Amino acid sequence: MRVLVAGATGVVGRPLVGALRARGHQVSALVREESRAKAPDADAVVVADALDRQGLLSAVAALRPEVVVHQMTALRLLRDDPAAAFARTARLRTEGTANLVEAAREAGARRLVAQSIAFAAAPVGGPVLDEDAPLYVDAPDPGWAATVRAVAELERLVLGAPGRAGAERAGAGPAGPGSAGAGPAGVVLRYGTLYGPGTAYARTGATGQAVLAGRLPLPDGAAGITSFLHVEDAVGAAVAAVESDATGVFHMTDDEPAPADQWLPHYARTLGGPAPRTVPAALAPRLLGWFVAHQLTEARGAASGRARTALGWKPGRPSWRDGLGAE
């Protein structure tokens, strides 16, 4: 198949290009001008910015992909400018996704696979939630609420749910799947917390460095649940989604949702860092920031049984214990 990978220089996008080509697909890599030198080996490298609507439409139209894969974020900017990283990622998840959906539709793509996150659920219900759980769009932290609302909009756009833009297009009349004017069939992959090479959890990543320096303490009662996913399994999930006919939202996580008081001490030991000290839970938001404190104390895990059934996917690393901190 002709596959276009948008976000082809990212931690998932780069190896995904190679994995798809290894399976015989004709793969084009969509990169921004400033990332051209970092583009992976691909059948074609196309330069366009997802926030430039007309430029993106022209670039995708020339390729006429059958499947478009959305792996775009700006999280590479986190270390230097976290505010800019989150702001641009939110734009890519909203404006950029809208442009990519339109470009895929106009080019006649039949399928659109998009990256989302599995740790945006509201902290209600059991410790491990499925894809039907509500997203935390009303989180008390404005930054996290904005991130989750952007995730919700990405998923709405990819799945073709009604909205103002969709209503405006409704007058165009019926069109068959894969034809110009019809939206491509959408699938959303909610990745668990990524670990492995190039991620924050690699030894040289931001989280790895914080743990090695003893800067990531455990709040009292650190019962927040994290569902992890190795980068290689994220790539495998995207390949499965490209080659499947299934649509909808899928959690892509390993088999062992992990309480913070289990995974963080294990991670520190594996890295060879100091054991995390314990701090009062009430101080955690001030010491760690609201989001990190939330993840360690309140976050819910994500059940991925739906992906196993619909996509025929399972993680090659079923437990974070097999590799978290080992790279």
XYZ file of C-alpha atoms in Angstrom:
327
model
C 0.000 0.000 0.000
C 0.954 3.627 -0.399
C 1.374 4.951 3.130
C 2.162 8.498 4.216
C 3.688 8.940 7.690
C 3.261 12.472 9.050
C 5.636 13.131 11.919
C 8.237 10.815 10.424
C 11.171 12.131 12.473
C 9.588 11.381 15.854
C 10.329 8.637 18.346
C 7.605 6.433 16.816
C 7.435 7.879 13.314
C 11.054 7.229 12.380
C 11.121 3.479 13.149
C 7.576 3.156 11.797
C 8.721 4.199 8.322
C 11.299 1.401 8.311
C 8.871 -1.163 9.738
C 6.262 -0.427 7.073
C 8.817 -0.573 4.261
C 10.080 -3.901 5.595
C 6.543 -5.244 5.131
C 6.484 -4.179 1.497
C 4.578 -0.915 1.724
C 5.521 2.144 -0.327
C 6.151 4.733 2.363
C 6.425 8.506 2.096
C 7.759 10.554 5.023
C 6.217 13.964 5.699
C 8.635 16.303 7.498
C 8.997 20.010 8.149
C 11.719 21.985 6.376
C 13.858 22.264 9.505
C 13.697 18.479 9.962
C 14.550 17.545 6.387
C 18.102 16.519 7.312
C 16.706 14.134 9.963
C 14.258 12.421 7.617
C 14.349 8.612 7.702
C 15.032 6.465 4.667
C 11.760 6.369 2.767
C 10.465 5.868 -0.749
C 9.789 9.608 -0.817
C 10.436 12.507 1.542
C 7.907 15.322 1.355
C 8.401 18.682 3.048
C 5.296 20.379 4.430
C 4.035 21.873 7.684
C 0.737 20.490 8.974
C -0.159 23.979 10.180
C 0.153 25.293 6.606
C -3.167 24.082 5.227
C -2.613 24.820 1.562
C 0.939 23.515 1.526
C -0.174 20.308 3.219
C -3.096 19.824 0.826
C -0.782 20.174 -2.158
C 1.858 17.820 -0.753
C -0.579 15.047 0.131
C -2.525 15.384 -3.127
C 0.657 14.735 -5.116
C 1.269 11.478 -3.222
C -2.285 10.094 -3.291
C -1.689 7.807 -0.278
C -4.059 4.983 0.508
C -3.322 5.270 4.233
C -2.213 8.329 6.198
C -0.561 7.928 9.609
C -0.576 10.874 12.031
C 2.370 10.728 14.475
C 2.818 14.493 14.818
C 3.766 16.175 18.104
C 6.250 18.853 19.120
C 7.349 17.113 22.314
C 10.981 17.160 21.167
C 10.930 20.776 22.447
C 10.107 19.733 26.026
C 13.605 20.058 27.459
C 14.272 23.511 26.018
C 10.814 25.092 26.123
C 8.032 23.030 27.732
C 5.395 25.733 27.236
C 6.147 25.935 23.515
C 6.178 22.143 23.222
C 2.722 21.750 24.724
C 1.282 24.738 22.865
C 2.506 23.555 19.459
C 1.467 19.963 20.177
C -2.036 21.200 21.029
C -2.150 23.040 17.688
C -0.967 19.940 15.852
C -3.687 17.904 17.561
C -6.393 20.390 16.599
C -5.533 22.587 13.623
C -2.912 20.209 12.248
C -5.247 17.213 12.532
C -8.061 19.105 10.807
C -5.698 19.953 7.940
C -4.433 16.381 7.692
C -7.957 14.923 7.691
C -8.919 17.310 4.903
C -5.763 16.511 2.935
C -6.338 12.762 3.318
C -9.926 13.110 2.194
C -9.085 15.249 -0.826
C -6.310 12.845 -1.846
C -8.709 9.892 -1.709
C -7.064 8.100 1.233
C -9.233 5.329 2.574
C -7.754 5.162 6.080
C -6.291 7.510 8.689
C -4.387 6.200 11.731
C -3.623 8.731 14.470
C -1.565 8.767 17.647
C -3.304 9.692 20.902
C -2.603 9.010 24.596
C -3.977 6.445 27.059
C -3.435 8.511 30.220
C -5.967 11.297 29.702
C -8.954 9.651 31.428
C -10.723 11.360 34.299
C -9.776 9.813 37.674
C -13.158 8.200 38.341
C -14.136 4.546 38.495
C -11.830 1.579 38.859
C -8.037 1.601 38.707
C -7.954 0.416 35.073
C -10.360 1.865 32.503
C -11.387 0.995 28.968
C -11.783 3.305 25.971
C -15.315 4.347 26.962
C -14.165 6.168 30.108
C -14.548 9.962 29.960
C -11.521 12.104 29.243
C -10.345 14.597 31.867
C -11.359 17.676 29.899
C -12.275 19.533 33.103
C -9.047 18.833 34.974
C -8.323 21.493 37.628
C -4.931 22.262 36.088
C -5.443 24.591 33.084
C -2.464 23.209 31.187
C -3.545 19.580 31.479
C -7.175 20.463 30.732
C -6.041 22.182 27.521
C -3.948 19.148 26.557
C -6.845 16.753 27.117
C -9.274 18.961 25.186
C -6.823 18.948 22.275
C -6.641 15.139 22.468
C -10.444 14.953 22.462
C -10.600 17.182 19.389
C -7.992 15.077 17.566
C -10.040 11.959 18.222
C -13.269 13.646 17.134
C -11.725 14.820 13.872
C -10.107 11.475 13.037
C -13.257 9.501 13.754
C -15.416 11.903 11.773
C -17.650 12.794 14.697
C -20.043 15.698 14.047
C -18.731 19.151 14.762
C -18.925 22.599 13.270
C -16.472 21.797 10.478
C -18.223 18.494 9.799
C -21.598 20.187 9.680
C -20.303 22.723 7.175
C -19.101 19.870 4.944
C -22.323 17.912 5.256
C -23.898 19.750 2.340
C -21.347 18.297 -0.063
C -23.546 15.220 -0.573
C -22.776 11.537 -0.247
C -19.484 10.085 -1.407
C -18.076 6.584 -1.316
C -15.224 5.488 0.933
C -11.859 6.666 -0.312
C -13.318 9.188 -2.739
C -12.632 12.907 -2.621
C -15.178 14.431 -0.226
C -15.550 11.312 1.953
C -13.661 11.117 5.193
C -11.156 8.275 5.479
C -11.975 5.513 7.937
C -10.417 6.586 11.226
C -8.537 4.689 13.911
C -7.094 6.273 17.048
C -4.228 4.580 18.889
C -4.025 5.719 22.487
C -0.436 4.853 23.369
C 0.467 4.149 26.950
C 3.363 5.977 28.584
C 6.197 5.353 26.152
C 9.557 4.031 27.299
C 12.625 2.923 25.396
C 15.147 4.716 23.162
C 14.455 8.374 22.585
C 11.767 8.692 25.251
C 11.742 10.584 28.540
C 12.251 7.238 30.311
C 15.525 6.433 28.560
C 18.573 6.938 30.786
C 19.345 10.220 29.020
C 15.695 11.340 28.953
C 14.173 13.933 31.239
C 12.520 11.421 33.574
C 15.580 9.180 33.631
C 17.808 12.098 34.551
C 15.397 13.259 37.257
C 15.366 9.797 38.852
C 19.158 9.471 38.681
C 19.462 12.834 40.417
C 16.923 11.906 43.112
C 14.500 14.593 41.937
C 11.413 12.369 41.526
C 10.060 11.520 44.987
C 7.083 9.302 45.802
C 4.089 10.982 47.436
C 2.543 9.130 50.372
C -0.033 6.675 49.065
C 1.335 6.807 45.526
C -1.459 4.681 44.058
C -1.693 6.344 40.652
C -1.623 3.753 37.855
C 0.576 3.986 34.762
C 0.099 1.781 31.712
C 3.420 1.614 29.872
C 4.260 0.777 26.264
C 7.680 0.182 24.726
C 8.422 2.220 21.604
C 8.881 -0.961 19.567
C 5.374 -2.054 20.556
C 3.985 1.362 19.624
C 5.501 0.881 16.166
C 3.995 -2.607 15.955
C 0.606 -1.211 16.972
C 0.729 1.369 14.180
C 1.677 -1.285 11.625
C -1.240 -3.445 12.777
C -3.612 -0.486 12.472
C -2.378 0.382 8.967
C -2.977 -3.168 7.778
C -6.295 -3.718 9.590
C -9.820 -2.744 8.587
C -10.852 -2.026 12.186
C -11.879 1.492 13.144
C -12.403 3.304 16.423
C -10.359 4.089 19.526
C -7.908 1.584 20.979
C -5.712 1.593 24.063
C -2.254 0.292 23.185
C -0.570 -0.674 26.448
C 1.324 -3.524 28.030
C -0.280 -6.189 30.216
C 0.714 -4.856 33.630
C -0.829 -1.559 34.757
C 1.550 -0.378 37.448
C 1.003 1.591 40.674
C 3.580 4.325 41.141
C 4.869 2.781 44.361
C 5.867 -0.297 42.331
C 7.232 1.007 39.053
C 9.168 4.039 40.328
C 11.378 2.149 42.853
C 11.978 -0.578 40.229
C 12.909 2.029 37.639
C 15.325 3.734 40.039
C 17.023 0.423 40.852
C 17.344 -0.506 37.182
C 18.921 2.853 36.363
C 21.272 2.519 39.318
C 19.908 5.660 40.934
C 18.948 6.396 44.529
C 15.709 5.028 45.940
C 12.984 7.686 45.638
C 12.349 9.460 48.900
C 8.802 9.775 50.251
C 7.096 13.159 50.570
C 3.688 14.151 51.991
C 1.001 13.847 49.330
C -0.223 17.364 50.089
C 3.152 18.776 49.038
C 3.405 16.764 45.818
C 1.758 19.301 43.462
C 4.103 22.048 44.658
C 7.216 19.863 44.526
C 6.472 18.016 41.294
C 3.909 20.099 39.454
C 0.226 19.246 39.184
C 0.493 16.775 36.303
C 3.279 14.609 37.748
C 1.580 14.578 41.154
C -1.684 13.553 39.493
C -0.015 10.722 37.589
C 1.629 9.375 40.732
C -1.438 9.611 42.977
C -4.703 9.595 40.985
C -4.184 8.463 37.394
C -6.001 5.409 36.053
C -4.482 2.663 33.954
C -5.733 1.670 30.504
C -7.101 -1.734 29.475
C -6.061 -2.825 25.976
C -8.219 -5.905 25.450
C -10.172 -4.211 22.665
C -7.017 -3.802 20.562
C -6.099 -7.466 21.021
C -9.456 -8.540 19.589
C -9.999 -5.974 16.826
C -6.429 -5.423 15.615
C -4.892 -8.787 16.454
C -2.122 -6.927 18.286
C -0.288 -7.767 21.473
C 2.844 -6.211 22.981
C 6.178 -7.902 22.464
C 7.092 -6.665 25.945
C 4.050 -7.556 28.055
C 5.503 -6.000 31.220
C 7.388 -2.791 31.891
C 9.559 -4.884 34.210
C 11.225 -6.340 31.107
C 12.816 -3.110 29.973
C 11.897 0.074 31.834
C 15.203 1.809 32.545
C 17.288 -0.885 30.840
C 18.160 1.134 27.712
